[in-house]
Amino acid sequence: YGPPKYLPIDEKHPCVGDDITNPYGKSKYICEHILKDATAAHPEWNVILLRYFNPIGAHKTGLIGEDPIGRPNNLMPFIAQVAVGRLPYVNVFGTDYDTPD
């Protein structure tokens, strides 16, 4: 959630609250601590903490992140492809909900 202490970043990489550089990272850090406290109080709970790097999109070089070749399998790559001009629009499918879209 801020500058790394070392590279490559692994599962044991420390996360220090004072080094966090943005509000989203701070909220993730707070949630991690809430879940750690909860599992300490309730050892029967099983919790997994996921530190997503880049859940959507890709670096412009295509070396990292999701930049699907062919048909993406979720909504965000379609939105990203429209944003960069690869697709003219996002299709909306379905007739089972009466919505203004």
mmCIF file of N, CA and C in Angstrom:
data_model
loop_
_atom_site.group_PDB
_atom_site.id
_atom_site.type_symbol
_atom_site.label_atom_id
_atom_site.label_comp_id
_atom_site.label_asym_id
_atom_site.label_seq_id
_atom_site.Cartn_x
_atom_site.Cartn_y
_atom_site.Cartn_z
ATOM 1 N N TYR A 1 0.819 -1.204 0.000
ATOM 2 C CA TYR A 1 0.000 0.000 0.000
ATOM 3 C C TYR A 1 0.856 1.258 0.000
ATOM 4 N N GLY A 2 2.150 1.103 -0.180
ATOM 5 C CA GLY A 2 3.082 2.211 -0.214
ATOM 6 C C GLY A 2 4.383 1.726 -0.828
ATOM 7 N N PRO A 3 5.472 2.469 -0.640
ATOM 8 C CA PRO A 3 6.756 2.050 -1.209
ATOM 9 C C PRO A 3 7.204 0.715 -0.611
ATOM 10 N N PRO A 4 7.671 -0.224 -1.439
ATOM 11 C CA PRO A 4 8.099 -1.520 -0.911
ATOM 12 C C PRO A 4 9.388 -1.406 -0.112
ATOM 13 N N LYS A 5 9.521 -2.289 0.874
ATOM 14 C CA LYS A 5 10.750 -2.350 1.671
ATOM 15 C C LYS A 5 11.833 -3.109 0.914
ATOM 16 N N TYR A 6 11.408 -4.058 0.058
ATOM 17 C CA TYR A 6 12.334 -4.835 -0.757
ATOM 18 C C TYR A 6 11.565 -5.391 -1.953
ATOM 19 N N LEU A 7 12.309 -5.835 -2.951
ATOM 20 C CA LEU A 7 11.728 -6.441 -4.149
ATOM 21 C C LEU A 7 12.369 -7.794 -4.396
ATOM 22 N N PRO A 8 11.681 -8.739 -4.938
ATOM 23 C CA PRO A 8 10.253 -8.693 -5.220
ATOM 24 C C PRO A 8 9.441 -8.766 -3.927
ATOM 25 N N ILE A 9 8.240 -8.236 -3.972
ATOM 26 C CA ILE A 9 7.347 -8.266 -2.817
ATOM 27 C C ILE A 9 6.792 -9.679 -2.692
ATOM 28 N N ASP A 10 6.869 -10.232 -1.474
ATOM 29 C CA ASP A 10 6.345 -11.575 -1.248
ATOM 30 C C ASP A 10 5.237 -11.545 -0.204
ATOM 31 N N GLU A 11 4.749 -12.735 0.162
ATOM 32 C CA GLU A 11 3.636 -12.836 1.102
ATOM 33 C C GLU A 11 3.979 -12.349 2.498
ATOM 34 N N LYS A 12 5.248 -12.288 2.837
ATOM 35 C CA LYS A 12 5.667 -11.859 4.172
ATOM 36 C C LYS A 12 6.057 -10.383 4.223
ATOM 37 N N HIS A 13 5.869 -9.676 3.132
ATOM 38 C CA HIS A 13 6.275 -8.273 3.055
ATOM 39 C C HIS A 13 5.547 -7.446 4.106
ATOM 40 N N PRO A 14 6.290 -6.638 4.882
ATOM 41 C CA PRO A 14 5.639 -5.839 5.927
ATOM 42 C C PRO A 14 4.795 -4.708 5.334
ATOM 43 N N CYS A 15 3.766 -4.373 6.053
ATOM 44 C CA CYS A 15 2.907 -3.255 5.679
ATOM 45 C C CYS A 15 2.811 -2.358 6.902
ATOM 46 N N VAL A 16 3.367 -1.165 6.804
ATOM 47 C CA VAL A 16 3.412 -0.247 7.939
ATOM 48 C C VAL A 16 2.470 0.915 7.652
ATOM 49 N N GLY A 17 1.564 1.190 8.584
ATOM 50 C CA GLY A 17 0.541 2.210 8.397
ATOM 51 C C GLY A 17 1.067 3.578 8.029
ATOM 52 N N ASP A 18 2.215 3.965 8.575
ATOM 53 C CA ASP A 18 2.755 5.299 8.303
ATOM 54 C C ASP A 18 3.273 5.449 6.874
ATOM 55 N N ASP A 19 3.554 4.321 6.206
ATOM 56 C CA ASP A 19 4.102 4.364 4.848
ATOM 57 C C ASP A 19 3.032 4.332 3.765
ATOM 58 N N ILE A 20 1.771 4.199 4.148
ATOM 59 C CA ILE A 20 0.698 4.070 3.163
ATOM 60 C C ILE A 20 0.499 5.407 2.456
ATOM 61 N N THR A 21 0.376 5.348 1.123
ATOM 62 C CA THR A 21 0.389 6.575 0.327
ATOM 63 C C THR A 21 -0.970 7.030 -0.188
ATOM 64 N N ASN A 22 -2.052 6.272 0.101
ATOM 65 C CA ASN A 22 -3.357 6.694 -0.412
ATOM 66 C C ASN A 22 -4.490 6.185 0.473
ATOM 67 N N PRO A 23 -5.661 6.821 0.409
ATOM 68 C CA PRO A 23 -6.789 6.430 1.264
ATOM 69 C C PRO A 23 -7.270 4.996 1.026
ATOM 70 N N TYR A 24 -7.245 4.525 -0.224
ATOM 71 C CA TYR A 24 -7.671 3.157 -0.498
ATOM 72 C C TYR A 24 -6.753 2.165 0.213
ATOM 73 N N GLY A 25 -5.454 2.395 0.115
ATOM 74 C CA GLY A 25 -4.497 1.533 0.802
ATOM 75 C C GLY A 25 -4.688 1.567 2.308
ATOM 76 N N LYS A 26 -4.953 2.744 2.841
ATOM 77 C CA LYS A 26 -5.190 2.883 4.285
ATOM 78 C C LYS A 26 -6.417 2.075 4.702
ATOM 79 N N SER A 27 -7.490 2.131 3.906
ATOM 80 C CA SER A 27 -8.700 1.372 4.252
ATOM 81 C C SER A 27 -8.433 -0.131 4.208
ATOM 82 N N LYS A 28 -7.642 -0.605 3.235
ATOM 83 C CA LYS A 28 -7.284 -2.024 3.168
ATOM 84 C C LYS A 28 -6.461 -2.420 4.390
ATOM 85 N N TYR A 29 -5.521 -1.566 4.778
ATOM 86 C CA TYR A 29 -4.671 -1.820 5.947
ATOM 87 C C TYR A 29 -5.523 -1.927 7.216
ATOM 88 N N ILE A 30 -6.472 -1.017 7.380
ATOM 89 C CA ILE A 30 -7.355 -1.040 8.555
ATOM 90 C C ILE A 30 -8.174 -2.332 8.564
ATOM 91 N N CYS A 31 -8.705 -2.723 7.409
ATOM 92 C CA CYS A 31 -9.486 -3.964 7.333
ATOM 93 C C CYS A 31 -8.634 -5.182 7.672
ATOM 94 N N GLU A 32 -7.377 -5.199 7.235
ATOM 95 C CA GLU A 32 -6.484 -6.303 7.589
ATOM 96 C C GLU A 32 -6.350 -6.412 9.103
ATOM 97 N N HIS A 33 -6.182 -5.272 9.764
ATOM 98 C CA HIS A 33 -6.019 -5.299 11.222
ATOM 99 C C HIS A 33 -7.308 -5.695 11.936
ATOM 100 N N ILE A 34 -8.434 -5.270 11.424
ATOM 101 C CA ILE A 34 -9.712 -5.701 12.007
ATOM 102 C C ILE A 34 -9.836 -7.222 11.907
ATOM 103 N N LEU A 35 -9.510 -7.777 10.739
ATOM 104 C CA LEU A 35 -9.608 -9.224 10.558
ATOM 105 C C LEU A 35 -8.584 -9.975 11.400
ATOM 106 N N LYS A 36 -7.380 -9.438 11.540
ATOM 107 C CA LYS A 36 -6.377 -10.073 12.410
ATOM 108 C C LYS A 36 -6.844 -10.078 13.857
ATOM 109 N N ASP A 37 -7.419 -8.975 14.315
ATOM 110 C CA ASP A 37 -7.960 -8.911 15.676
ATOM 111 C C ASP A 37 -9.107 -9.903 15.850
ATOM 112 N N ALA A 38 -9.973 -9.991 14.850
ATOM 113 C CA ALA A 38 -11.116 -10.907 14.932
ATOM 114 C C ALA A 38 -10.659 -12.356 15.009
ATOM 115 N N THR A 39 -9.644 -12.718 14.210
ATOM 116 C CA THR A 39 -9.171 -14.104 14.251
ATOM 117 C C THR A 39 -8.400 -14.399 15.526
ATOM 118 N N ALA A 40 -7.788 -13.389 16.124
ATOM 119 C CA ALA A 40 -7.136 -13.599 17.424
ATOM 120 C C ALA A 40 -8.191 -13.869 18.496
ATOM 121 N N ALA A 41 -9.313 -13.174 18.416
ATOM 122 C CA ALA A 41 -10.398 -13.363 19.384
ATOM 123 C C ALA A 41 -11.195 -14.636 19.100
ATOM 124 N N HIS A 42 -11.220 -15.064 17.849
ATOM 125 C CA HIS A 42 -11.983 -16.250 17.439
ATOM 126 C C HIS A 42 -11.083 -17.164 16.612
ATOM 127 N N PRO A 43 -10.211 -17.945 17.256
ATOM 128 C CA PRO A 43 -9.256 -18.775 16.512
ATOM 129 C C PRO A 43 -9.906 -19.814 15.596
ATOM 130 N N GLU A 44 -11.191 -20.085 15.808
ATOM 131 C CA GLU A 44 -11.873 -21.047 14.931
ATOM 132 C C GLU A 44 -12.189 -20.443 13.557
ATOM 133 N N TRP A 45 -12.056 -19.124 13.409
ATOM 134 C CA TRP A 45 -12.298 -18.474 12.124
ATOM 135 C C TRP A 45 -11.105 -18.687 11.195
ATOM 136 N N ASN A 46 -11.378 -18.812 9.932
ATOM 137 C CA ASN A 46 -10.338 -18.870 8.906
ATOM 138 C C ASN A 46 -10.483 -17.646 8.014
ATOM 139 N N VAL A 47 -9.433 -16.869 7.894
ATOM 140 C CA VAL A 47 -9.466 -15.632 7.114
ATOM 141 C C VAL A 47 -8.276 -15.619 6.165
ATOM 142 N N ILE A 48 -8.510 -15.137 4.967
ATOM 143 C CA ILE A 48 -7.437 -14.942 3.990
ATOM 144 C C ILE A 48 -7.394 -13.459 3.651
ATOM 145 N N LEU A 49 -6.209 -12.875 3.676
ATOM 146 C CA LEU A 49 -6.030 -11.470 3.302
ATOM 147 C C LEU A 49 -5.427 -11.427 1.901
ATOM 148 N N LEU A 50 -6.107 -10.758 0.992
ATOM 149 C CA LEU A 50 -5.622 -10.634 -0.378
ATOM 150 C C LEU A 50 -5.158 -9.205 -0.612
ATOM 151 N N ARG A 51 -3.914 -9.062 -1.020
ATOM 152 C CA ARG A 51 -3.381 -7.743 -1.359
ATOM 153 C C ARG A 51 -3.267 -7.666 -2.878
ATOM 154 N N TYR A 52 -4.344 -7.216 -3.488
ATOM 155 C CA TYR A 52 -4.383 -7.126 -4.946
ATOM 156 C C TYR A 52 -3.410 -6.062 -5.428
ATOM 157 N N PHE A 53 -2.696 -6.381 -6.490
ATOM 158 C CA PHE A 53 -1.821 -5.380 -7.092
ATOM 159 C C PHE A 53 -2.564 -4.623 -8.179
ATOM 160 N N ASN A 54 -3.126 -5.345 -9.105
ATOM 161 C CA ASN A 54 -3.756 -4.705 -10.252
ATOM 162 C C ASN A 54 -4.943 -5.554 -10.704
ATOM 163 N N PRO A 55 -6.094 -5.432 -10.012
ATOM 164 C CA PRO A 55 -7.205 -6.311 -10.348
ATOM 165 C C PRO A 55 -7.816 -6.073 -11.722
ATOM 166 N N ILE A 56 -7.610 -4.897 -12.308
ATOM 167 C CA ILE A 56 -8.117 -4.648 -13.660
ATOM 168 C C ILE A 56 -7.065 -3.909 -14.455
ATOM 169 N N GLY A 57 -7.196 -3.984 -15.742
ATOM 170 C CA GLY A 57 -6.306 -3.231 -16.609
ATOM 171 C C GLY A 57 -4.942 -3.880 -16.738
ATOM 172 N N ALA A 58 -4.067 -3.214 -17.425
ATOM 173 C CA ALA A 58 -2.722 -3.724 -17.646
ATOM 174 C C ALA A 58 -1.775 -2.555 -17.836
ATOM 175 N N HIS A 59 -0.510 -2.804 -17.549
ATOM 176 C CA HIS A 59 0.518 -1.815 -17.836
ATOM 177 C C HIS A 59 0.569 -1.626 -19.354
ATOM 178 N N LYS A 60 0.872 -0.441 -19.797
ATOM 179 C CA LYS A 60 0.824 -0.161 -21.241
ATOM 180 C C LYS A 60 1.758 -1.052 -22.052
ATOM 181 N N THR A 61 2.793 -1.625 -21.411
ATOM 182 C CA THR A 61 3.675 -2.546 -22.121
ATOM 183 C C THR A 61 3.039 -3.917 -22.295
ATOM 184 N N GLY A 62 1.986 -4.205 -21.503
ATOM 185 C CA GLY A 62 1.354 -5.519 -21.555
ATOM 186 C C GLY A 62 2.086 -6.575 -20.754
ATOM 187 N N LEU A 63 3.163 -6.182 -20.059
ATOM 188 C CA LEU A 63 3.945 -7.158 -19.302
ATOM 189 C C LEU A 63 3.284 -7.566 -17.997
ATOM 190 N N ILE A 64 2.476 -6.684 -17.407
ATOM 191 C CA ILE A 64 1.816 -7.011 -16.147
ATOM 192 C C ILE A 64 0.348 -6.626 -16.224
ATOM 193 N N GLY A 65 -0.456 -7.288 -15.426
ATOM 194 C CA GLY A 65 -1.880 -6.986 -15.372
ATOM 195 C C GLY A 65 -2.664 -7.763 -16.409
ATOM 196 N N GLU A 66 -3.957 -7.591 -16.385
ATOM 197 C CA GLU A 66 -4.831 -8.322 -17.295
ATOM 198 C C GLU A 66 -5.010 -7.546 -18.587
ATOM 199 N N ASP A 67 -4.602 -8.150 -19.669
ATOM 200 C CA ASP A 67 -4.814 -7.599 -21.004
ATOM 201 C C ASP A 67 -5.160 -8.789 -21.890
ATOM 202 N N PRO A 68 -6.407 -9.256 -21.813
ATOM 203 C CA PRO A 68 -6.741 -10.537 -22.436
ATOM 204 C C PRO A 68 -6.593 -10.536 -23.948
ATOM 205 N N ILE A 69 -6.099 -11.653 -24.431
ATOM 206 C CA ILE A 69 -6.071 -11.901 -25.865
ATOM 207 C C ILE A 69 -7.350 -12.693 -26.143
ATOM 208 N N GLY A 70 -8.165 -12.220 -27.020
ATOM 209 C CA GLY A 70 -9.441 -12.889 -27.241
ATOM 210 C C GLY A 70 -10.524 -12.264 -26.378
ATOM 211 N N ARG A 71 -11.494 -13.061 -25.997
ATOM 212 C CA ARG A 71 -12.672 -12.570 -25.274
ATOM 213 C C ARG A 71 -12.435 -12.599 -23.767
ATOM 214 N N PRO A 72 -12.517 -11.443 -23.084
ATOM 215 C CA PRO A 72 -12.387 -11.423 -21.624
ATOM 216 C C PRO A 72 -13.537 -12.198 -20.976
ATOM 217 N N ASN A 73 -13.336 -12.617 -19.724
ATOM 218 C CA ASN A 73 -14.387 -13.376 -19.053
ATOM 219 C C ASN A 73 -15.044 -12.613 -17.906
ATOM 220 N N ASN A 74 -14.821 -11.305 -17.820
ATOM 221 C CA ASN A 74 -15.532 -10.501 -16.825
ATOM 222 C C ASN A 74 -15.708 -9.076 -17.350
ATOM 223 N N LEU A 75 -16.453 -8.263 -16.618
ATOM 224 C CA LEU A 75 -16.870 -6.944 -17.099
ATOM 225 C C LEU A 75 -15.730 -5.931 -17.217
ATOM 226 N N MET A 76 -14.837 -5.873 -16.223
ATOM 227 C CA MET A 76 -13.848 -4.792 -16.192
ATOM 228 C C MET A 76 -12.936 -4.746 -17.420
ATOM 229 N N PRO A 77 -12.462 -5.877 -17.950
ATOM 230 C CA PRO A 77 -11.661 -5.763 -19.172
ATOM 231 C C PRO A 77 -12.440 -5.165 -20.347
ATOM 232 N N PHE A 78 -13.744 -5.448 -20.430
ATOM 233 C CA PHE A 78 -14.555 -4.831 -21.488
ATOM 234 C C PHE A 78 -14.607 -3.315 -21.308
ATOM 235 N N ILE A 79 -14.831 -2.870 -20.079
ATOM 236 C CA ILE A 79 -14.871 -1.429 -19.800
ATOM 237 C C ILE A 79 -13.524 -0.791 -20.134
ATOM 238 N N ALA A 80 -12.440 -1.456 -19.741
ATOM 239 C CA ALA A 80 -11.105 -0.929 -20.024
ATOM 240 C C ALA A 80 -10.856 -0.857 -21.529
ATOM 241 N N GLN A 81 -11.311 -1.862 -22.275
ATOM 242 C CA GLN A 81 -11.107 -1.847 -23.725
ATOM 243 C C GLN A 81 -11.908 -0.735 -24.400
ATOM 244 N N VAL A 82 -13.089 -0.428 -23.892
ATOM 245 C CA VAL A 82 -13.851 0.711 -24.414
ATOM 246 C C VAL A 82 -13.117 2.010 -24.085
ATOM 247 N N ALA A 83 -12.582 2.100 -22.870
ATOM 248 C CA ALA A 83 -11.891 3.321 -22.436
ATOM 249 C C ALA A 83 -10.686 3.641 -23.313
ATOM 250 N N VAL A 84 -9.975 2.619 -23.789
ATOM 251 C CA VAL A 84 -8.793 2.869 -24.621
ATOM 252 C C VAL A 84 -9.087 2.797 -26.120
ATOM 253 N N GLY A 85 -10.360 2.617 -26.479
ATOM 254 C CA GLY A 85 -10.738 2.643 -27.880
ATOM 255 C C GLY A 85 -10.643 1.325 -28.624
ATOM 256 N N ARG A 86 -10.373 0.226 -27.947
ATOM 257 C CA ARG A 86 -10.324 -1.074 -28.625
ATOM 258 C C ARG A 86 -11.717 -1.575 -29.001
ATOM 259 N N LEU A 87 -12.702 -1.226 -28.184
ATOM 260 C CA LEU A 87 -14.097 -1.585 -28.455
ATOM 261 C C LEU A 87 -14.925 -0.308 -28.509
ATOM 262 N N PRO A 88 -15.979 -0.276 -29.339
ATOM 263 C CA PRO A 88 -16.784 0.945 -29.438
ATOM 264 C C PRO A 88 -17.739 1.142 -28.260
ATOM 265 N N TYR A 89 -18.154 0.062 -27.605
ATOM 266 C CA TYR A 89 -19.117 0.161 -26.502
ATOM 267 C C TYR A 89 -19.127 -1.148 -25.720
ATOM 268 N N VAL A 90 -19.764 -1.120 -24.559
ATOM 269 C CA VAL A 90 -19.967 -2.320 -23.740
ATOM 270 C C VAL A 90 -21.382 -2.816 -23.999
ATOM 271 N N ASN A 91 -21.502 -4.067 -24.368
ATOM 272 C CA ASN A 91 -22.822 -4.663 -24.552
ATOM 273 C C ASN A 91 -23.458 -4.944 -23.198
ATOM 274 N N VAL A 92 -24.753 -4.685 -23.101
ATOM 275 C CA VAL A 92 -25.525 -5.035 -21.909
ATOM 276 C C VAL A 92 -26.527 -6.091 -22.343
ATOM 277 N N PHE A 93 -26.461 -7.253 -21.695
ATOM 278 C CA PHE A 93 -27.317 -8.373 -22.067
ATOM 279 C C PHE A 93 -28.383 -8.602 -21.011
ATOM 280 N N GLY A 94 -29.486 -9.167 -21.421
ATOM 281 C CA GLY A 94 -30.529 -9.548 -20.476
ATOM 282 C C GLY A 94 -31.785 -8.733 -20.643
ATOM 283 N N THR A 95 -32.889 -9.371 -20.349
ATOM 284 C CA THR A 95 -34.189 -8.711 -20.415
ATOM 285 C C THR A 95 -35.012 -8.997 -19.170
ATOM 286 N N ASP A 96 -34.363 -9.545 -18.148
ATOM 287 C CA ASP A 96 -35.116 -9.982 -16.976
ATOM 288 C C ASP A 96 -35.220 -8.935 -15.875
ATOM 289 N N TYR A 97 -34.578 -7.779 -16.041
ATOM 290 C CA TYR A 97 -34.683 -6.711 -15.048
ATOM 291 C C TYR A 97 -35.103 -5.427 -15.748
ATOM 292 N N ASP A 98 -36.120 -4.777 -15.237
ATOM 293 C CA ASP A 98 -36.617 -3.541 -15.833
ATOM 294 C C ASP A 98 -35.759 -2.373 -15.344
ATOM 295 N N THR A 99 -34.653 -2.115 -16.059
ATOM 296 C CA THR A 99 -33.736 -1.045 -15.681
ATOM 297 C C THR A 99 -33.602 -0.057 -16.833
ATOM 298 N N PRO A 100 -33.253 1.200 -16.539
ATOM 299 C CA PRO A 100 -33.170 2.219 -17.583
ATOM 300 C C PRO A 100 -31.946 2.096 -18.488
ATOM 301 N N ASP A 101 -31.086 1.111 -18.278
ATOM 302 C CA ASP A 101 -29.907 0.996 -19.127
ATOM 303 C C ASP A 101 -30.263 0.383 -20.469
#
